[in-house]
Coordinates of C-alpha atoms in Angstrom, one line a residue:
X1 CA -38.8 -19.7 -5.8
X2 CA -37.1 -20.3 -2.5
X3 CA -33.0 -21.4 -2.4
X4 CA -32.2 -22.9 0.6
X5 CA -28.4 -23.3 1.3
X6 CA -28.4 -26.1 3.8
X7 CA -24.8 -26.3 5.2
X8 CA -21.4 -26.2 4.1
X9 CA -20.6 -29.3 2.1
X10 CA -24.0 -29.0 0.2
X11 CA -24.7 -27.4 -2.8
X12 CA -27.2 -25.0 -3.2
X13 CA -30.5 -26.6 -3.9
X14 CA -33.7 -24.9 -5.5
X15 CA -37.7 -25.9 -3.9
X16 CA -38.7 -26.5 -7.6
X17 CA -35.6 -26.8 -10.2
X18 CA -38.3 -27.5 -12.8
X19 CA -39.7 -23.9 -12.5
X20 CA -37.4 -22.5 -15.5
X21 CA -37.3 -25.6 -18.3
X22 CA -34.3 -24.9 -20.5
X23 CA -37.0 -23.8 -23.7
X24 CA -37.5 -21.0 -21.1
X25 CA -34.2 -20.0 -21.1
X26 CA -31.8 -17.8 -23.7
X27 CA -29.4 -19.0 -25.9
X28 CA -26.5 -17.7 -23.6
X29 CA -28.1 -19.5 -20.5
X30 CA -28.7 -22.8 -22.4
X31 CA -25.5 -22.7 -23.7
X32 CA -24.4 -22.6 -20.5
X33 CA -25.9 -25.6 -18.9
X34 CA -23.7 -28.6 -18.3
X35 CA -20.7 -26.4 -19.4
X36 CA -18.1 -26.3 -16.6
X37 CA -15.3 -24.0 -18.5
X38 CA -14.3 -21.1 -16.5
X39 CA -15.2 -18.5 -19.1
X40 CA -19.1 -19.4 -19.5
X41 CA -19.3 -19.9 -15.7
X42 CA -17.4 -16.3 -15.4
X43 CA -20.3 -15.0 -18.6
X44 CA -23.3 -16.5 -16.2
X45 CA -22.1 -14.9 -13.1
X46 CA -21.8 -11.3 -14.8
X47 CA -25.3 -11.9 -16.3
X48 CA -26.9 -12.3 -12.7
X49 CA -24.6 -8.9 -11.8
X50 CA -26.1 -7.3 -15.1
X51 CA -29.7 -8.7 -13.7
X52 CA -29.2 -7.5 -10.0
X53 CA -28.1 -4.3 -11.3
X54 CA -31.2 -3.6 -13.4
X55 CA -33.5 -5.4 -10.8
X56 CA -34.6 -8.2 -13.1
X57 CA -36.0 -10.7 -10.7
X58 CA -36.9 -13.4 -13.2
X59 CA -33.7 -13.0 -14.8
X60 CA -31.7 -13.3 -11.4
X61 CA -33.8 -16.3 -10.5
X62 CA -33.2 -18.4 -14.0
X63 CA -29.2 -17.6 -13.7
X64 CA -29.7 -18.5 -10.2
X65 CA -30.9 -21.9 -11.3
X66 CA -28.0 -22.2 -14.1
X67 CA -25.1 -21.5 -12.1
X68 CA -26.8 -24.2 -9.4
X69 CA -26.7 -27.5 -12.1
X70 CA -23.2 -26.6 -12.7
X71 CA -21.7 -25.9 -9.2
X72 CA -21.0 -28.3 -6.7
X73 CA -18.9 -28.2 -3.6
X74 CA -17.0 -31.4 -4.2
X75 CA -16.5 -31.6 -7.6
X76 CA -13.7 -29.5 -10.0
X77 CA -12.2 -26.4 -9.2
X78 CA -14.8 -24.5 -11.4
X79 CA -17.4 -26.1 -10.0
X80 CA -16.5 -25.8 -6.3
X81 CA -15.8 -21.8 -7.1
X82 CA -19.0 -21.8 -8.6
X83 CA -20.6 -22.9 -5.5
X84 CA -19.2 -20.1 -3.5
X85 CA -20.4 -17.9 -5.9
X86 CA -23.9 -18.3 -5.7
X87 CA -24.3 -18.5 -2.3
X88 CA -22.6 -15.1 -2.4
X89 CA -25.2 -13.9 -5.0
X90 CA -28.3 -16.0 -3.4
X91 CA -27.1 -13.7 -0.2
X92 CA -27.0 -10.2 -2.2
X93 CA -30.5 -11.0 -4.1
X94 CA -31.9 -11.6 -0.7
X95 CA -31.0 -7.8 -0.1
X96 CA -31.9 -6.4 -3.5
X97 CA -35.3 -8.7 -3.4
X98 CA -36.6 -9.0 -0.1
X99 CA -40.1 -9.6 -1.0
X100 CA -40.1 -11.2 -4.7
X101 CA -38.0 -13.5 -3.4
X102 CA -38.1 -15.9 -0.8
X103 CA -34.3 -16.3 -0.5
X104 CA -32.7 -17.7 2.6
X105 CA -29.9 -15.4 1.9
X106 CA -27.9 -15.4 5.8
X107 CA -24.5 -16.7 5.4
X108 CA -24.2 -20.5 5.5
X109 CA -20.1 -20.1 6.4
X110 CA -18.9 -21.6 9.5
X111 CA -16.8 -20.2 11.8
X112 CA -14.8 -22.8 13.2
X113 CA -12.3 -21.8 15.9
X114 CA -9.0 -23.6 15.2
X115 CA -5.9 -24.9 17.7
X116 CA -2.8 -23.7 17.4
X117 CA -1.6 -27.2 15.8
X118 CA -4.3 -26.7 13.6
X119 CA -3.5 -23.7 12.7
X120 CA -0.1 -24.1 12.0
X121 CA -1.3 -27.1 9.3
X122 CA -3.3 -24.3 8.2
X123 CA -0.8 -22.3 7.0
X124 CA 1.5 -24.5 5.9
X125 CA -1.1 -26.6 3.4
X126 CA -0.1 -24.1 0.4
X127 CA 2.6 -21.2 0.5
X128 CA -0.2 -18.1 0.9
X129 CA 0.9 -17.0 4.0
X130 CA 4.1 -18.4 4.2
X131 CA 5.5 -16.8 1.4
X132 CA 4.8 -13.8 3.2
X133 CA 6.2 -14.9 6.2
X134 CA 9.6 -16.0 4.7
X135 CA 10.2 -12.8 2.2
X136 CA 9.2 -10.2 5.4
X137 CA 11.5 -12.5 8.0
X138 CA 14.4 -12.4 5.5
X139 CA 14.0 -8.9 5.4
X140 CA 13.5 -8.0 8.5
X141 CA 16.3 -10.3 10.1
X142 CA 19.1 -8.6 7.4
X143 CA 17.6 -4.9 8.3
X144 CA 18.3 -5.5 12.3
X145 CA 21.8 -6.5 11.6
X146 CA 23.8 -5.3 14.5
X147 CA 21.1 -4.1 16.3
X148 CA 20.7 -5.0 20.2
X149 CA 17.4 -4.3 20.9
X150 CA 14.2 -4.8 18.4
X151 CA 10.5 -3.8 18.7
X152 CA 8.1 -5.6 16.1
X153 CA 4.7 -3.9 15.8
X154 CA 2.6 -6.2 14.3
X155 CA -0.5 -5.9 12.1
X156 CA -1.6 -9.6 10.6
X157 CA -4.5 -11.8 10.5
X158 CA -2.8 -15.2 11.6
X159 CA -2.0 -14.8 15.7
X160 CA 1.7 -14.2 15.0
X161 CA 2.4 -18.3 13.6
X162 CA 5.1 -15.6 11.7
X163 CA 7.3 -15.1 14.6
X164 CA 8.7 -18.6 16.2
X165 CA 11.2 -18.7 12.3
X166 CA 12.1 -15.5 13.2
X167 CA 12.8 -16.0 17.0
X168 CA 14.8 -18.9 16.0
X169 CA 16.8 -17.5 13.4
X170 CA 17.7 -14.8 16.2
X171 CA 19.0 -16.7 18.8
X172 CA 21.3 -18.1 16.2
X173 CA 22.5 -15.0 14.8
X174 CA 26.4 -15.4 14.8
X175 CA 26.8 -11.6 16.9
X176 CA 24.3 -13.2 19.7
X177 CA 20.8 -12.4 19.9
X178 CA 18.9 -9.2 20.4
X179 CA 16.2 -8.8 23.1
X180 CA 13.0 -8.8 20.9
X181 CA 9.4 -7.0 21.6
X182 CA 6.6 -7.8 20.1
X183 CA 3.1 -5.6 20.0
X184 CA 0.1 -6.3 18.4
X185 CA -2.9 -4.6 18.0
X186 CA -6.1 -5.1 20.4
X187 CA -8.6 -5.1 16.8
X188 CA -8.1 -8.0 14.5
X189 CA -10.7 -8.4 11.7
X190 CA -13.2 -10.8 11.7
X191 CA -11.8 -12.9 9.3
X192 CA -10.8 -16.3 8.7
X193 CA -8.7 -18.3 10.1
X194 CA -10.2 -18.3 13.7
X195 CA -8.2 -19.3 17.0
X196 CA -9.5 -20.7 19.6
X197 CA -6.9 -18.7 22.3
X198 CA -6.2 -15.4 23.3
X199 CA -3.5 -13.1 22.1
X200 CA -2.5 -13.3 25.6
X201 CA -1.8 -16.7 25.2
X202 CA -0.3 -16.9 22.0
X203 CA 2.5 -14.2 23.2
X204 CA 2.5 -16.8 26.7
X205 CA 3.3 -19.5 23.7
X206 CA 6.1 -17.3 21.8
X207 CA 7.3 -16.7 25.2
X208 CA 8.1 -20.0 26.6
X209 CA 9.7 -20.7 23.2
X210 CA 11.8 -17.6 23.4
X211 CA 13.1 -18.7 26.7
X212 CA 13.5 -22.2 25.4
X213 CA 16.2 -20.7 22.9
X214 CA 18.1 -18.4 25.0
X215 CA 16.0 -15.4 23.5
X216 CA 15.2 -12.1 25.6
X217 CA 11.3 -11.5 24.4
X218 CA 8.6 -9.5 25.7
X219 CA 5.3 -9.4 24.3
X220 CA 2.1 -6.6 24.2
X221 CA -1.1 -6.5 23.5
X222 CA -2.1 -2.7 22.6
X223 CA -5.0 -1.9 24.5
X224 CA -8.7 -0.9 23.7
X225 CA -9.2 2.4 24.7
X226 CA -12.0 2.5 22.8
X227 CA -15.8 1.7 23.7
X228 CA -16.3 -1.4 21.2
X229 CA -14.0 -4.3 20.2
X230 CA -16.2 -5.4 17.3
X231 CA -16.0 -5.0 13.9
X232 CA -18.1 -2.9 11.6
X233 CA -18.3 -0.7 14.7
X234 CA -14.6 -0.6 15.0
X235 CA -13.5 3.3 15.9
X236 CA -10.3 3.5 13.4
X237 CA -9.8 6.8 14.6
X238 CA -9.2 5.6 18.3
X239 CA -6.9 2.8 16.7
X240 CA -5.2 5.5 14.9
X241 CA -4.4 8.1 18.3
X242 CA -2.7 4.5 20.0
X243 CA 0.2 4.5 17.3
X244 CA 2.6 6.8 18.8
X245 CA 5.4 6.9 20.9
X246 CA 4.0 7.3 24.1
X247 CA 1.1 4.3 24.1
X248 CA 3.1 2.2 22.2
X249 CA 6.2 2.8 25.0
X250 CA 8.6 3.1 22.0
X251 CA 12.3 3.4 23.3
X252 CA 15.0 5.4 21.8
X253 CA 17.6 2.2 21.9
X254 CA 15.6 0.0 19.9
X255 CA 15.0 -0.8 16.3
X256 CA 11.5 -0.5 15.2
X257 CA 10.1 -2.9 13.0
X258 CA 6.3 -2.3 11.4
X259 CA 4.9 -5.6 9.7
X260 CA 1.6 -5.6 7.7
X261 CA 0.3 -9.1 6.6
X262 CA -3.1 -9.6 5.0
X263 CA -4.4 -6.1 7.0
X264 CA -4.0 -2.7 5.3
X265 CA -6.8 -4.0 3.1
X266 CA -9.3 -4.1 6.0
X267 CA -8.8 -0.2 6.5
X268 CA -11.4 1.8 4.6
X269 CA -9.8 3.4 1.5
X270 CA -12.3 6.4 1.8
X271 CA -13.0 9.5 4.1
X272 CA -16.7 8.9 4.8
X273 CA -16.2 8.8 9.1
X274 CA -12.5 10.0 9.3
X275 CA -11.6 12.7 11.0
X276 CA -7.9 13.0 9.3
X277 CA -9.3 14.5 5.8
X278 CA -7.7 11.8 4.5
X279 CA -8.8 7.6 4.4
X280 CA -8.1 5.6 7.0
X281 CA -5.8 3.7 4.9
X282 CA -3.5 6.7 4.1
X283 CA -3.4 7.9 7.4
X284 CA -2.3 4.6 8.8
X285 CA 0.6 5.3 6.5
X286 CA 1.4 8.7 7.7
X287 CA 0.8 7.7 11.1
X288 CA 3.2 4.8 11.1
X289 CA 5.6 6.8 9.1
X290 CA 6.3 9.7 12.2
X291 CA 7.3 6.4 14.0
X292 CA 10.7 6.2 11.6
X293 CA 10.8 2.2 11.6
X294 CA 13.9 0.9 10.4
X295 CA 11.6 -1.3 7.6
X296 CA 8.2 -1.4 6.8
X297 CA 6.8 -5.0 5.2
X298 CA 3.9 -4.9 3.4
X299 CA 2.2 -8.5 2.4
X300 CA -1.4 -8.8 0.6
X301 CA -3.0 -10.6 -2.4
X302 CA -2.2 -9.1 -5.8
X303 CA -5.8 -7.9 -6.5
X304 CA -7.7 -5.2 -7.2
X305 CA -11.2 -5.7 -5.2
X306 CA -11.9 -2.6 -4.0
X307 CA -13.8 -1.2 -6.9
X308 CA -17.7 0.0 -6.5
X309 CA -18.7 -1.5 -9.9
X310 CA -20.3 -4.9 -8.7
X311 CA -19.5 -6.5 -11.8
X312 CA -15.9 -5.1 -12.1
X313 CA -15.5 -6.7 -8.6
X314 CA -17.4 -10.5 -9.8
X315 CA -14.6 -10.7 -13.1
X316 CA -11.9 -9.9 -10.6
X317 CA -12.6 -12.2 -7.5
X318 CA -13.6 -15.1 -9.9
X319 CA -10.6 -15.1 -12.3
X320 CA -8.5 -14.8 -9.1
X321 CA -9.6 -17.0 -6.3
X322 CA -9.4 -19.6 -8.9
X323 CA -5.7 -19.8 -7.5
X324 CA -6.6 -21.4 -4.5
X325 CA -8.9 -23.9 -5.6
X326 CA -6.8 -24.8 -8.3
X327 CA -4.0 -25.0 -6.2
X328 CA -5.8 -27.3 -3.9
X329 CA -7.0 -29.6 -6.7
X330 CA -3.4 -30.8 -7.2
X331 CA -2.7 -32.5 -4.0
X332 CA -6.0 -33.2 -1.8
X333 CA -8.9 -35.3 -2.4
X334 CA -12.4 -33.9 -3.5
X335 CA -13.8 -34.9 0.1
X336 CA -11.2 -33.9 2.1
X337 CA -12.5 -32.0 5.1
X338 CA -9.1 -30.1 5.2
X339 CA -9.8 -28.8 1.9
X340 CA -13.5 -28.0 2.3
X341 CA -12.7 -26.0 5.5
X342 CA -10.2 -23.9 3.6
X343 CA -12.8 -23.7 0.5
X344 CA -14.9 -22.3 3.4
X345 CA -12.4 -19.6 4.9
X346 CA -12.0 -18.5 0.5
X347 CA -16.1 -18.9 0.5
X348 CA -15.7 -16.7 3.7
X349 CA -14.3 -13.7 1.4
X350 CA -16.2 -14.1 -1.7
X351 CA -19.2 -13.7 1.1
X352 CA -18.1 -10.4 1.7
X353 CA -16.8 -9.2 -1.6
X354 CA -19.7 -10.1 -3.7
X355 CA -22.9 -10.1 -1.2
X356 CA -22.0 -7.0 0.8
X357 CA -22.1 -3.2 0.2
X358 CA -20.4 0.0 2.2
X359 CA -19.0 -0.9 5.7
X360 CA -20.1 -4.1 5.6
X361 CA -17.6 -4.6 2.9
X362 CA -14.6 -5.1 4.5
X363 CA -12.5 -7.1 1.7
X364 CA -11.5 -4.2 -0.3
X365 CA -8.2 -5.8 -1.9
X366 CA -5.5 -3.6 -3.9
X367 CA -2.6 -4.8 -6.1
X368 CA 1.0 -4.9 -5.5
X369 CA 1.2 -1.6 -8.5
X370 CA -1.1 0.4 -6.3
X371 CA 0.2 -0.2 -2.9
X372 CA 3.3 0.2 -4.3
X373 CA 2.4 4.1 -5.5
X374 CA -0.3 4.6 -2.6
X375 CA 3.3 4.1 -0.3
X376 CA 5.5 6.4 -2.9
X377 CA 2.9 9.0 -2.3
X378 CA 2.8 9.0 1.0
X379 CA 6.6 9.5 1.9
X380 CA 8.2 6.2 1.6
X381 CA 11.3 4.4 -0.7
X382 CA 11.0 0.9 -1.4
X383 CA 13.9 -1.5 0.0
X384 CA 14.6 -4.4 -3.0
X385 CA 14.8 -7.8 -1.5
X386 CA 18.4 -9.1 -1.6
X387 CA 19.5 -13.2 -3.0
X388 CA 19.4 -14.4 0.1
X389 CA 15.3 -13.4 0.7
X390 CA 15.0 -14.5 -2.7
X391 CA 16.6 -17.8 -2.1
X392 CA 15.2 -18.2 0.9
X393 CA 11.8 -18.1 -0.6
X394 CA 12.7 -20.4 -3.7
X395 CA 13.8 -23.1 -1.3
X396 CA 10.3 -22.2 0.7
X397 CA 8.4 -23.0 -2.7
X398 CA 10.4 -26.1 -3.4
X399 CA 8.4 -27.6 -0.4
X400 CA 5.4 -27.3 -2.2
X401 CA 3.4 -28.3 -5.8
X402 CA 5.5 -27.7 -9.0
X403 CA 3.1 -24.9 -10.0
X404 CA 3.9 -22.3 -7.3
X405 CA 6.3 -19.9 -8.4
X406 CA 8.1 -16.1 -8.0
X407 CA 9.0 -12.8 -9.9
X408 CA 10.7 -10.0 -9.1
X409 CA 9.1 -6.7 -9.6
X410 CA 10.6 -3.3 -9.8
X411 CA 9.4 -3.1 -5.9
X412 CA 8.3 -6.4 -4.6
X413 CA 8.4 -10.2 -4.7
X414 CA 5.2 -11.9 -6.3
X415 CA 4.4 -15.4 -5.6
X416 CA 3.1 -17.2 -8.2
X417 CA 0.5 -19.8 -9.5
X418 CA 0.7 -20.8 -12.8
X419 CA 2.0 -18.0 -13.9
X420 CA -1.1 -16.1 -12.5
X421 CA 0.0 -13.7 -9.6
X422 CA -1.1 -14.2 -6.3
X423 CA 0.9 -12.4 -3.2
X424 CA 3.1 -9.8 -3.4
X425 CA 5.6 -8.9 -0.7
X426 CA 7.5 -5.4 -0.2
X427 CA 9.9 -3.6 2.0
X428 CA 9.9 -0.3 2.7
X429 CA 11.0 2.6 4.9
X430 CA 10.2 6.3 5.3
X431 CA 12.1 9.0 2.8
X432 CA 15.6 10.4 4.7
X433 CA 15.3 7.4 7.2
X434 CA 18.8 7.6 8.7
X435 CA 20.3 5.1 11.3

């Protein structure tokens, strides 16, 4: 049997779907067929983990053909997920069975290089990033209070479309604005959404707004000093010896600010490679942390993904990138291309998660609870967000559909779907930080 996934707005389609007739098939597979609710989809898409696991060919290729009548990239939220999925699994059965089956397993996900405009409608078509962007702006603007000079080292996955609220809400700060630096790393994961500029450009772009408003702004891009740019051959290590004082040109007068969004998952949470005795991950934190920044923000998606157990990490991605489709559902139409490129960048991630193993498994997601303790343990106290961040994001989410939502946990804010969580947001700064 042969899948071929054609392109992006076509669901999978099978050489010869009548090759497993449903008297073939078990109960739990026929029961399935035709049955779009969440929980058999979520049952079919475990079997196929159970049969990849145990290297059951002919079971892989009749779930295969199940989870194919039921998905479709234009219809329902399950179904559209459900599309995603397969070609995820179609992509790891090519691996597992690269001679029983004749998969076309290569990833079918374009990677469309956006404009800045388009970028910008991007983030703002649901609150996923800006939540993020208005909790840590909030944050960040009340922890500079009275401060002159400010340095923002930046680690985040959308080309700095944070900054321009930020540089505005500066120049307008009733004690006159500070002079504001900006430096952000030369590695950014290969991950949706593209642009189709330079960092150099974008800080040429915050620049001339910066100047447009009155604002004193500088902006850096920290160097490769390594031998390789790309990613799975990224050298942490090398990125790790560029955060300190000296490369970075921090400056005794200014008030350092360290913002995370969308990245700490995309350091390796293990020590296979580093040389610090310690993961990547953790010794980003204790790097970061000889810096003493004023206030450390820390935005990611409130899911645990990094597990080993491929069917541990199927239950998990299914049940929670729902959210975004769902959330789509409620204001765009089935066809619209907006909403099948964002499907795409989500397809993008469920790629990775489900199809790839070891270093080529860069989505390795943790929850709000665990960062929250991984940063305890390595040194740091968590800053609560104040009313005024948390109105500031309630009048953020009144922009959007009535379903988004926020809570306040013990050390972060957690956007909301539903009632399902979604993206957390903390502040936090080193233990006996002093001014």
């Amino acid at each position: 049997m042969r899948a071929e996934l054609r392109d992006n707005n076509t669901p999978i389609s099978f050489q010869n779907p009548n090759l497993f007739p449903q008297s073939s098939l078990s109960g739990a597979l026929k029961g399935c067929l035709g049955n779009l609710d969440g929980a058999c989809i979520e049952k079919l898409l475990l079997h196929c983990a159970s049969a990849l696991e145990s290297n059951d060919a002919t079971l892989v290729q009749q779930v295969m053909w199940v989870l194919n009548n039921v998905a479709s990239t234009v219809g329902d939220p399950n179904q559209r997920l459900t599309s995603w999925f397969s070609r995820a699994l179609i992509a790891k059965a090519s691996r597992v069975f690269p001679t029983a089956m004749n998969f076309n397993g290569s990833s079918t996900v374009h990677r469309r290089m956006m404009s800045v405009i388009e970028l910008a409608g991007y983030v703002d078509l649901i609150p996923w990033h800006r939540f993020g962007f208005c909790a840590s702006n909030s944050a960040i603007f009340i922890a500079i209070q009275g401060c002159s000079k400010v340095h923002v080292l930046d680690f985040s996955i959308t080309h700095c479309m944070q900054w321009p609220t930020l540089i505005d809400a500066l120049a307008k700060r009733p004690e006159g604005p500070p002079s504001l630096r900006i430096s952000v790393p030369y590695w950014r994961p290969q991950v949706p959404p593209f642009l189709n500029v330079s960092m150099e450009e974008v800080g040429l772009r915050l620049a001339n707004f910066a100047k447009l408003i009155d604002l004193p702004f500088e902006f850096n891009v920290i160097e490769d000093l390594s031998s390789s740019k790309e990613c799975p051959n990224f050298d942490y290590d090398s990125l790790l010896s560029q955060l300190n004082r000296l490369t970075l040109n921090l400056r005794d007068d200014e008030a350092l600010v360290i913002n995370c969004q969308h990245w700490l998952r995309y350091l390796p949470d293990d020590k296979k490679g580093s040389v610090h005795g310690d993961s990547w991950r953790n010794a980003f934190l204790e790097t970061i942390k000889v810096l003493n920044p004023r206030i450390i923000v820390m935005v990611d998606e409130d899911s645990d993904l990094g597990t080993m157990s491929f069917t541990s990490r199927i239950t998990t991605c299914f049940n929670y990138l729902w959210i975004p489709f769902d959330a789509l559902e409620t204001f765009l139409p089935k066809d619209s291309g907006q909403r099948l490129d964002y499907e795409a960048d989500i397809g993008h991630k469920i790629e990775n998660i489900i199809g790839f193993e070891g270093i080529q498994r860069i989505e390795r997601l943790e929850s709000g609870i665990n960062l929250s303790q991984r940063m305890k343990n390595k040194g740091y106290s968590s800053l609560p967000f104040c009313e005024e961040t948390i109105g500031e994001v309630n009048s953020l989410l009144e922009e959007h559909a009535s379903g988004w939502g926020m809570k306040k946990d013990d050390d972060m804010l957690v956007l909301t779907w539903k009632g399902h969580n979604s993206v957390y947001a903390s502040a936090w700064v080193p233990c006996g930080f002093e001014d």
